[in-house]
Short mmCIF file of C-alpha atoms and ligand atoms in Angstrom, two decimals:
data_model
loop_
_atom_site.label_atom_id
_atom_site.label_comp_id
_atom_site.label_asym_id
_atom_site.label_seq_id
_atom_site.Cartn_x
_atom_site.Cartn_y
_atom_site.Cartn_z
CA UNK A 15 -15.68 135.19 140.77
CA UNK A 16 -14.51 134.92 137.38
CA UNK A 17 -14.71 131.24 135.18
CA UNK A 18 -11.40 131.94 133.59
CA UNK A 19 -8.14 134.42 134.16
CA UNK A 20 -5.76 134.88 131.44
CA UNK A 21 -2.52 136.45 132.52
CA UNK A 22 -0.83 137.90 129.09
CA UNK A 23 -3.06 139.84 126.21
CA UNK A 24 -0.21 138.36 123.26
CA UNK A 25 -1.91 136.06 121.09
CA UNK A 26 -1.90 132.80 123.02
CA UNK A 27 -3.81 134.98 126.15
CA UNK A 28 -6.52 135.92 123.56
CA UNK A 29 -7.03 132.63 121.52
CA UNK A 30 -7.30 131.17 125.31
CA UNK A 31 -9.95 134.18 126.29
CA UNK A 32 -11.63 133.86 122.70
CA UNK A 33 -12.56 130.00 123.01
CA UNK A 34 -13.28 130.18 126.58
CA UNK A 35 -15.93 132.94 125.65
CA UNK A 36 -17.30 130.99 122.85
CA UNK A 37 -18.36 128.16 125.10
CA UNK A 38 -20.22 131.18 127.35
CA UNK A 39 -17.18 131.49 130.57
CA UNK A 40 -17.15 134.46 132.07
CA UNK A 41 -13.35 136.03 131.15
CA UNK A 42 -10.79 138.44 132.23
CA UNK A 43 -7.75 139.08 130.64
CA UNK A 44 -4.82 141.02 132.81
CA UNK A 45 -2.32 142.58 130.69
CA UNK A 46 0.14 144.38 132.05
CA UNK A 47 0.79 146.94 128.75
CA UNK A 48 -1.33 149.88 127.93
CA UNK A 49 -1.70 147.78 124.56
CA UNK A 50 -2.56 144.19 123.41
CA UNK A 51 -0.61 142.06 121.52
CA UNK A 52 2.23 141.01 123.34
CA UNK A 53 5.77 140.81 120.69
CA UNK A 54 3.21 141.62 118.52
CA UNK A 55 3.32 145.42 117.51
CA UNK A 56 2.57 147.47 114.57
CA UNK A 57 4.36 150.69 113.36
CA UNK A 58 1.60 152.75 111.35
CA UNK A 59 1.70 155.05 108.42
CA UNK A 60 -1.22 156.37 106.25
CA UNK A 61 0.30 153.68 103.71
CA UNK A 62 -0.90 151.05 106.36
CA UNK A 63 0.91 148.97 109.23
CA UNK A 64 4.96 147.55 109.50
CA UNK A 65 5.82 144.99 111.97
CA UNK A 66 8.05 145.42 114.62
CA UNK A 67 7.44 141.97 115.97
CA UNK A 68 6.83 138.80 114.35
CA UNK A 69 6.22 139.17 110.40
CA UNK A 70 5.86 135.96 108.76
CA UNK A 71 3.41 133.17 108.92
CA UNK A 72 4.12 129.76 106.49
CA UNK A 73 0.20 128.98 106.37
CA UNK A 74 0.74 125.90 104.19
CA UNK A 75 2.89 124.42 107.32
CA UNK A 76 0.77 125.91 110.19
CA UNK A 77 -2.74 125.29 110.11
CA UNK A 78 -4.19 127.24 113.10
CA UNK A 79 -2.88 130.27 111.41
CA UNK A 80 -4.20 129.45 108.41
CA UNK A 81 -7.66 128.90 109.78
CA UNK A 82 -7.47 131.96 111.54
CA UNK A 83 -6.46 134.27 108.78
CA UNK A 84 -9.06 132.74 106.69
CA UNK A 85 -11.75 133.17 109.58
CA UNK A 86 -10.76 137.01 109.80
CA UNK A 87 -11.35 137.36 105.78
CA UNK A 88 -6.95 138.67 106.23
CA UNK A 89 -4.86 138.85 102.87
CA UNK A 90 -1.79 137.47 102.62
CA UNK A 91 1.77 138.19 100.44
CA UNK A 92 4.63 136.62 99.72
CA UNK A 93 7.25 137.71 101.10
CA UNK A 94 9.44 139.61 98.03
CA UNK A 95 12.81 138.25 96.95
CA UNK A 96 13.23 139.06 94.14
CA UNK A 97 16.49 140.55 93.15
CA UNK A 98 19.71 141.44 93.68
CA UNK A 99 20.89 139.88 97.48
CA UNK A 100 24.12 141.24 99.19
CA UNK A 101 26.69 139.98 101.13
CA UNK A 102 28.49 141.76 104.00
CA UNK A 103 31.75 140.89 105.45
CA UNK A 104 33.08 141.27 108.82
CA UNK A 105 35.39 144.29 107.25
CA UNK A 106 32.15 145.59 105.78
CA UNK A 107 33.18 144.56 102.06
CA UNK A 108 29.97 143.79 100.24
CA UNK A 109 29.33 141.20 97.47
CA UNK A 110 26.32 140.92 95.50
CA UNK A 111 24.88 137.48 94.63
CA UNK A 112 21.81 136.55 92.54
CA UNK A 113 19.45 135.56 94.54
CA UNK A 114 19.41 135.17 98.94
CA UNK A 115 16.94 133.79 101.41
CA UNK A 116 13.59 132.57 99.15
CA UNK A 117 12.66 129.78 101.10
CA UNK A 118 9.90 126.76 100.13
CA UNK A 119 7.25 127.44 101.04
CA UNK A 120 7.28 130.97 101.02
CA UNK A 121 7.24 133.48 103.92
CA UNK A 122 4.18 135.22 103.94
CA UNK A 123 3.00 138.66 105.31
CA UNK A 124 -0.40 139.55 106.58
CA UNK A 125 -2.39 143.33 104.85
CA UNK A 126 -2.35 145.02 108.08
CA UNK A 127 0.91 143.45 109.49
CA UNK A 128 0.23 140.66 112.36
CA UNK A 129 -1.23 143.38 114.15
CA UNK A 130 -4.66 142.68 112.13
CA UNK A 131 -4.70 139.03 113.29
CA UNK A 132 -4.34 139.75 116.91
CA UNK A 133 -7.29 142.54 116.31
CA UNK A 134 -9.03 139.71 114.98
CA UNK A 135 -8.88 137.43 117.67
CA UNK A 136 -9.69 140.45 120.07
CA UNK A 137 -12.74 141.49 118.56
CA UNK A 138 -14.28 138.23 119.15
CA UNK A 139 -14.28 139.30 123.22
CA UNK A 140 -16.72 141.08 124.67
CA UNK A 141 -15.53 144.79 125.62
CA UNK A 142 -14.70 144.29 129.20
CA UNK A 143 -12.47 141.33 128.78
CA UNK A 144 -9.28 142.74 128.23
CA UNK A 145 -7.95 144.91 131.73
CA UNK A 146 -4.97 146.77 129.98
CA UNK A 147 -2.38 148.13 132.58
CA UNK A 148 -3.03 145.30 135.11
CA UNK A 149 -0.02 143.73 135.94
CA UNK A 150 -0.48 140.79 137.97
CA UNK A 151 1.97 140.14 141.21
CA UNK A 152 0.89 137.10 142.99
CA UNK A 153 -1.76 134.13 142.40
CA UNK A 154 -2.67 132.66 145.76
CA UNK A 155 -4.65 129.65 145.89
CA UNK A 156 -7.68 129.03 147.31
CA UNK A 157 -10.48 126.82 148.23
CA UNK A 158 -12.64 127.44 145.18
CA UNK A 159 -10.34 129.00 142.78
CA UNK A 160 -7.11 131.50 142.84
CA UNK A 161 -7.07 134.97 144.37
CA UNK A 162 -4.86 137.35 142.22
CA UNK A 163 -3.40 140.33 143.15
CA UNK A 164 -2.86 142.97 140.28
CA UNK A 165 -1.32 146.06 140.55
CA UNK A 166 -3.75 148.88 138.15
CA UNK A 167 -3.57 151.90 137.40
CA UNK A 168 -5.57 153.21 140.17
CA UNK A 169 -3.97 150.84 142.95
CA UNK A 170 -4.18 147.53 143.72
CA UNK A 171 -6.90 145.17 142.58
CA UNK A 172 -7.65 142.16 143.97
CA UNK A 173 -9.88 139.37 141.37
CA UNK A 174 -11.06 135.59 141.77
CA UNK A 175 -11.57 132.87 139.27
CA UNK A 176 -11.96 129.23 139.30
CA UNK A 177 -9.35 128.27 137.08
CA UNK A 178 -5.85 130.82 135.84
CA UNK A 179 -3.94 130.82 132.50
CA UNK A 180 -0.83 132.07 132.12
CA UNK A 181 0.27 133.11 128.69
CA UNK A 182 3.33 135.22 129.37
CA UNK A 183 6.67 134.77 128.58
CA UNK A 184 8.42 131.50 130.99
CA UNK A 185 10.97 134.16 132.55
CA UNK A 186 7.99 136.16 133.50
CA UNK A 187 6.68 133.34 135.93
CA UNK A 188 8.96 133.70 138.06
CA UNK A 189 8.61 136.97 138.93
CA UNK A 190 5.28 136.58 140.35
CA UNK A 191 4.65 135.68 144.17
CA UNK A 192 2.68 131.93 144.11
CA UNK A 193 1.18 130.51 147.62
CA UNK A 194 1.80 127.78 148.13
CA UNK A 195 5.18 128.34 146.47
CA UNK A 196 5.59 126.29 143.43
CA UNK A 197 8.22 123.28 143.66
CA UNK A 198 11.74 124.50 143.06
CA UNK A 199 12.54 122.50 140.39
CA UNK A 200 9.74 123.54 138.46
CA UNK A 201 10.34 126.87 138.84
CA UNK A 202 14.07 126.33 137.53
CA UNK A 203 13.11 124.36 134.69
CA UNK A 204 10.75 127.69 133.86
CA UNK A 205 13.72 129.58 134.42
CA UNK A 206 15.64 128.00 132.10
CA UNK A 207 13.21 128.44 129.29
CA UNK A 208 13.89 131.39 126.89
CA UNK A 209 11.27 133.90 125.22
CA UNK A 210 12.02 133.18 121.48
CA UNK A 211 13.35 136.34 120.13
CA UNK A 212 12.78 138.31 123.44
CA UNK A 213 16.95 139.05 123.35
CA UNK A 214 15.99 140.65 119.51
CA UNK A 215 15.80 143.93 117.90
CA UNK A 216 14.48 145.18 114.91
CA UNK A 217 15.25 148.52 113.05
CA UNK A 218 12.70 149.45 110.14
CA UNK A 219 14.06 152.03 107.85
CA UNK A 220 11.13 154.12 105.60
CA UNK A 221 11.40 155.95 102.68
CA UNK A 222 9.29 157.85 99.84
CA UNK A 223 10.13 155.44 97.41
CA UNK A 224 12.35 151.64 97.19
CA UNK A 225 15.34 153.42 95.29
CA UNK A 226 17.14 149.93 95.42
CA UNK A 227 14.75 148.30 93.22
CA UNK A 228 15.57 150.12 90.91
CA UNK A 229 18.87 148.84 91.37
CA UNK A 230 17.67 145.69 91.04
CA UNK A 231 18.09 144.87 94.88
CA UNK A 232 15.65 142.67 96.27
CA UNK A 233 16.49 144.25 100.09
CA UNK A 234 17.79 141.67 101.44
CA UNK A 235 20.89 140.64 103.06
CA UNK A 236 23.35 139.32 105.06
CA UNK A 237 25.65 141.08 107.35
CA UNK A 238 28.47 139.89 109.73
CA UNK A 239 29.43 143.31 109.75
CA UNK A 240 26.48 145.07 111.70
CA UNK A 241 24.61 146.59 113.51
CA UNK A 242 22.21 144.37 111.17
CA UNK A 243 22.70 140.88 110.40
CA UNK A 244 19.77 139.86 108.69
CA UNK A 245 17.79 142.43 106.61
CA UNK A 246 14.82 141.82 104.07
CA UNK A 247 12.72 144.17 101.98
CA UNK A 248 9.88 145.13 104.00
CA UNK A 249 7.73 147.49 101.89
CA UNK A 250 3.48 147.06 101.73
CA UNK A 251 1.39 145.91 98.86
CA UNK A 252 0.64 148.63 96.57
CA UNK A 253 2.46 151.56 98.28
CA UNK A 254 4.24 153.85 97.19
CA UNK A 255 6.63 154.20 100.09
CA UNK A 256 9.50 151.69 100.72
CA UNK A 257 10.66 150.00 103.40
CA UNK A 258 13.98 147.84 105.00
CA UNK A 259 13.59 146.06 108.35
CA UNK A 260 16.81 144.65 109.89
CA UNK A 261 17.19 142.10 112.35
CA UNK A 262 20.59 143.28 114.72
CA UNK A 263 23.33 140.89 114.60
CA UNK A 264 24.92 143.54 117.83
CA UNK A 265 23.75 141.97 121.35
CA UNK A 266 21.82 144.20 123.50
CA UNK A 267 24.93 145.36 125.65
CA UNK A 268 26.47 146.52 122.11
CA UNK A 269 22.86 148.01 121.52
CA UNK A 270 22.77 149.77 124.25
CA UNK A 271 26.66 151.20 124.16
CA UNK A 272 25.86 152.63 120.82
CA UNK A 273 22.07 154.02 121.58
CA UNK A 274 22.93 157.50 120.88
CA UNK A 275 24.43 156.90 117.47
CA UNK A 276 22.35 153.35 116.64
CA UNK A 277 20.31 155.38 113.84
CA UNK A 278 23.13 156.69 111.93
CA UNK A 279 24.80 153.30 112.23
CA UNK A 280 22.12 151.79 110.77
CA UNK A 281 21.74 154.79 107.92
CA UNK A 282 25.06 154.23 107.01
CA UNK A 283 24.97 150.64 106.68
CA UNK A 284 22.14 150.52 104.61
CA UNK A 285 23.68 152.99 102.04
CA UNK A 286 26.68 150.42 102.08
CA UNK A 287 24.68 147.90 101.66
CA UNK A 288 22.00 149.24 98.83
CA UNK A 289 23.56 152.58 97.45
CA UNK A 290 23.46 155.81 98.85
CA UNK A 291 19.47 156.35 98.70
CA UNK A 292 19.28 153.62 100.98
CA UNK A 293 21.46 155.30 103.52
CA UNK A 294 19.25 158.25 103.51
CA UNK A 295 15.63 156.93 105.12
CA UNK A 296 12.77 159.10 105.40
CA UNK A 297 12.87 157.37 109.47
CA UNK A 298 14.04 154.98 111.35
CA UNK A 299 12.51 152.80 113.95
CA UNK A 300 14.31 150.89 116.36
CA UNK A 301 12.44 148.53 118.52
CA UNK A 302 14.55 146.28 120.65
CA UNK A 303 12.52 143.87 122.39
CA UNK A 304 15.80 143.33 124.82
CA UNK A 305 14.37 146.48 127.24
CA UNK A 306 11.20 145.53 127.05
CA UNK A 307 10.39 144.12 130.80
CA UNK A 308 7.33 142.23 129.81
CA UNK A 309 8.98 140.67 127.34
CA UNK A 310 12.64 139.83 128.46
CA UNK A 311 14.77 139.15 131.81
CA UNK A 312 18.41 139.57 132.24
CA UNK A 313 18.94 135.60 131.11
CA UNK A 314 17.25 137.03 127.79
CA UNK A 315 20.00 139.19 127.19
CA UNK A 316 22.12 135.91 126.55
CA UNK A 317 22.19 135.34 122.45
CA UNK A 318 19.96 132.35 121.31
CA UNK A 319 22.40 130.11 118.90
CA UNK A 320 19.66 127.80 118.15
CA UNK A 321 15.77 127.24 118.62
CA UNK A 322 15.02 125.58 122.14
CA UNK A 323 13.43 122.77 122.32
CA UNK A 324 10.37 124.17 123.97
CA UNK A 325 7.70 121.72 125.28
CA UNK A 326 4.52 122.16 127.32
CA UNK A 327 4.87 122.14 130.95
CA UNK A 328 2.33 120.03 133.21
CA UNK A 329 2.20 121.68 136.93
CA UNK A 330 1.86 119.23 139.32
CA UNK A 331 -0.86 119.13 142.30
CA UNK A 332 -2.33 121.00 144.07
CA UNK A 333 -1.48 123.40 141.11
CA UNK A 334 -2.51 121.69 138.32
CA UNK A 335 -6.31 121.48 139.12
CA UNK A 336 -6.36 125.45 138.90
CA UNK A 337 -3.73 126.93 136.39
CA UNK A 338 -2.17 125.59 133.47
CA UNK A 339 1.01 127.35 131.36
CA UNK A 340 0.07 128.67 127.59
CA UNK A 341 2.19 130.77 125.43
CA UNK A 342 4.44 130.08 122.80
CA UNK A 343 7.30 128.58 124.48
CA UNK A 344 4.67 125.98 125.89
CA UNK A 345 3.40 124.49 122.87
CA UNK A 346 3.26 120.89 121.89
CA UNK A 347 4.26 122.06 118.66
CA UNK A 348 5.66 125.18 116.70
CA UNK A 349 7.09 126.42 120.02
CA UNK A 350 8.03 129.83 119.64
CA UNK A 351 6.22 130.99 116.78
CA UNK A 352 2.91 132.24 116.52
CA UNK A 353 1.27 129.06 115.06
CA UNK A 354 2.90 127.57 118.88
CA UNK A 355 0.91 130.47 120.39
CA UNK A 356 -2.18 129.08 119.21
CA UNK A 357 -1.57 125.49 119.72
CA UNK A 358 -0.75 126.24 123.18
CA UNK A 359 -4.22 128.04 123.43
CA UNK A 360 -5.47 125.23 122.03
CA UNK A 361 -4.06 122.59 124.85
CA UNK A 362 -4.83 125.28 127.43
CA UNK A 363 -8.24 125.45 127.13
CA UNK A 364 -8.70 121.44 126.97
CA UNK A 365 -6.06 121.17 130.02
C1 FAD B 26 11.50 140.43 116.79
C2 FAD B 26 10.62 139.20 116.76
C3 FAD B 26 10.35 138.59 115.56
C4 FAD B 26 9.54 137.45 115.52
N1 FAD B 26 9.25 136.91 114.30
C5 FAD B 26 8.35 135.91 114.22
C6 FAD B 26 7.84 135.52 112.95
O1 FAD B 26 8.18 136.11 111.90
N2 FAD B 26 6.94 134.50 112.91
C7 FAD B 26 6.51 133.86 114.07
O2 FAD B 26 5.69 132.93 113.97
N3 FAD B 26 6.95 134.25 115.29
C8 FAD B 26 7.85 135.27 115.39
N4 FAD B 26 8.22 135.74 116.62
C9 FAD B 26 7.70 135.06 117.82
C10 FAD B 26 6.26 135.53 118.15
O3 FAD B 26 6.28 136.92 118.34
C11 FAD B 26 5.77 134.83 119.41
O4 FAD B 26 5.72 133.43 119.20
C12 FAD B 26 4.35 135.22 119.83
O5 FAD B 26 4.09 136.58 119.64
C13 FAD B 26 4.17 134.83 121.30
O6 FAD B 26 2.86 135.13 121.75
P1 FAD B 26 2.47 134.87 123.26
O7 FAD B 26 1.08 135.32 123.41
O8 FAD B 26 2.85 133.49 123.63
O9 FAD B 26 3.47 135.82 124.12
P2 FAD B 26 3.60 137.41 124.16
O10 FAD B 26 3.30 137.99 122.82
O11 FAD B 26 4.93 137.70 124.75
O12 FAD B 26 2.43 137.87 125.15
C14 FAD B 26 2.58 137.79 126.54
C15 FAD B 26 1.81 138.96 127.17
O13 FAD B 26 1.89 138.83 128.60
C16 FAD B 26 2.02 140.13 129.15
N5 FAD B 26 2.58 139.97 130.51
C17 FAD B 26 3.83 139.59 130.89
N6 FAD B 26 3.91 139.55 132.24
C18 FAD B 26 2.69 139.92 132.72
C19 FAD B 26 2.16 140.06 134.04
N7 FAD B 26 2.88 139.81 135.14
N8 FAD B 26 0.87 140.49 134.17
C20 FAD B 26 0.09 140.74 133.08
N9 FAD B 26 0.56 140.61 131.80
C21 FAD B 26 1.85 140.19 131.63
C22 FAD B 26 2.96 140.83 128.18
O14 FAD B 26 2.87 142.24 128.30
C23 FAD B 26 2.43 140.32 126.83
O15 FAD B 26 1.41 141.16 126.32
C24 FAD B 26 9.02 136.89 116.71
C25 FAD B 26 9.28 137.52 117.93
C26 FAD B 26 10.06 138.68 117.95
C27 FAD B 26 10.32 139.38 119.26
#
């Protein structure tokens, strides 16, 4: 029998995993991708890593990502505004203003994309930890600890552990099969909790070089227009290759109507947006998070007007002596974002 299960490899599973293993627990940590990281993923090039997730950390605001980055020796960047920002309309007219979204304090970017800071936090596990590929299906209390039943690769799998931790997304909960059952209104109020940014999509265009700075565009801008709403330079430190990433302003039904012709879409607004270079990337990747079933539900397909209120989520008896909720959307503060992924470690592992 295990010490600890964590149910989730994003970053909240493996902060849990990593302080549980400093203080000498015996861990496992079920995750039901071939990959870790969670809504954390990296698109690589030899110029280095882009992020298809999460991209921005405000260190000077969030101080478990600051100690962490600083623990893993990681570089930081500002994010670059500089330049020209442009303005789309809803008939696709653009206007360029002076300056767009620089924000105080800055948004900064990790060397290695948030990719390295999840690697970080993994390599502080001991090699058998992490069980990628093992998707957990039911948690079944018993009178020493939980029984869970994982589906692997090979079959079935069957593991025991004195104490569980989930850190997946709240819609995921209730997809699993719990014995006893847990109360109704608990599981509703889980229900009703959305993955922040699990609706999203993200399209990162590449090219040889940034032809729109020398156009004195800084990359980004604002779209009600489409497919992209939001869109910010996204190129790496000292590269010569440039880069775009675009959030979609399209929901994922109007995603998924256009799928055949979503690149060229894209192509084309860029070159509206930036000049004709711009239209013509050297690649584009689309990941949309919406299809993602580890990540998003049906409810998640439902457009997020605002960020929830998330809070953390006490389970009541007999529950409560043997699992607790982390993950983002159960942090006591900076729900959401990765800084709420680590506090909700954090309160995991004292709970
Ligand atoms: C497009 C996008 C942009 C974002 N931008 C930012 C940003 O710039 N800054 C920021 O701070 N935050 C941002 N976020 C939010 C950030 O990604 C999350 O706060 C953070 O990654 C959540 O980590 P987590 O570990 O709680 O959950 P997740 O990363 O979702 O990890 C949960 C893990 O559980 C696994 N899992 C699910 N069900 C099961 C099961 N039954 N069995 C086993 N494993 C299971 C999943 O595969 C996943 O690996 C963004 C998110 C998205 C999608």
């Amino acid at each position: 029998m295990h010490d600890l299960a964590v149910v989730g490899a994003g970053l909240s599973g493996l902060a849990v995993a990593r302080e549980a293993v400093s203080r000498g627990l015996d861990v496992v940590v079920l995750e039901a991708r071939a990959r870790l990281g969670g809504r954390v993923l990296g698109h690589r090039t030899p110029a280095g890593i882009y992020d298809l997730g999460p991209a921005w950390v405000w260190p000077a605001l969030q101080p478990r990502i600051a100690r962490l980055v600083a623990e893993a020796g990681l570089t930081l960047f500002e994010q670059t505004e500089a330049g020209a920002f442009v303005f789309q309309d809803a008939s696709g007219r653009t206007q360029v203003l002076p300056h767009g979204y620089a924000q105080e304090p800055p948004s900064m970017r990790i060397v290695g994309g948030i990719t390295a800071l999840v690697e970080a936090v993994a390599r502080s596990l001991p090699p058998t930890t992490v069980r990628l590929q093992h998707h957990v299906q039911d948690i079944r209390l018993g009178d020493s600890g939980v029984e869970i039943a994982v589906q692997a690769p090979d079959g079935p799998v069957a593991l025991s552990a004195s104490r569980v931790v989930l850190a997946i997304p709240p819609r995921q909960i209730p997809k699993l099969g719990f014995a006893p059952e847990l109360p109704p209104p608990l599981t509703a109020r889980i229900a009703a909790t959305p993955g922040w940014m699990a609706g999203q999509a993200k399209a990162l265009a590449l090219y040889d070089r940034a032809a729109w700075r020398e156009r004195h565009f800084s990359g980004s801008a604002f779209s009600q227009a489409g497919p992209l709403g939001e869109l910010h330079e996204a190129g790496l430190p000292g590269a010569s290759e440039g880069a775009l990433v675009g959030f979609f302003a399209w929901s994922p039904q109007w995603r998924d109507a256009h799928r055949a012709s979503l690149h060229s879409l894209v192509a084309q607004q860029l070159g509206a947006l930036f000049g004709d270079a711009a239209g013509q990337p050297r690649e584009i990747i689309v990941q949309d998070w919406a299809s993602e079933s580890f990540t998003a539900t049906e409810a998640d397909q439902a457009p997020l007007r605002e960020h929830p209120d998330f809070r953390p989520c006490a389970l009541p008896s007999p529950w409560g002596d043997r699992m607790v909720l982390a993950g983002s959307e159960f942090a006591p503060e900076s729900g959401g974002y990765l800084e709420g992924a680590l506090a909700a470690a954090e309160a995991a592992f004292r709970a």
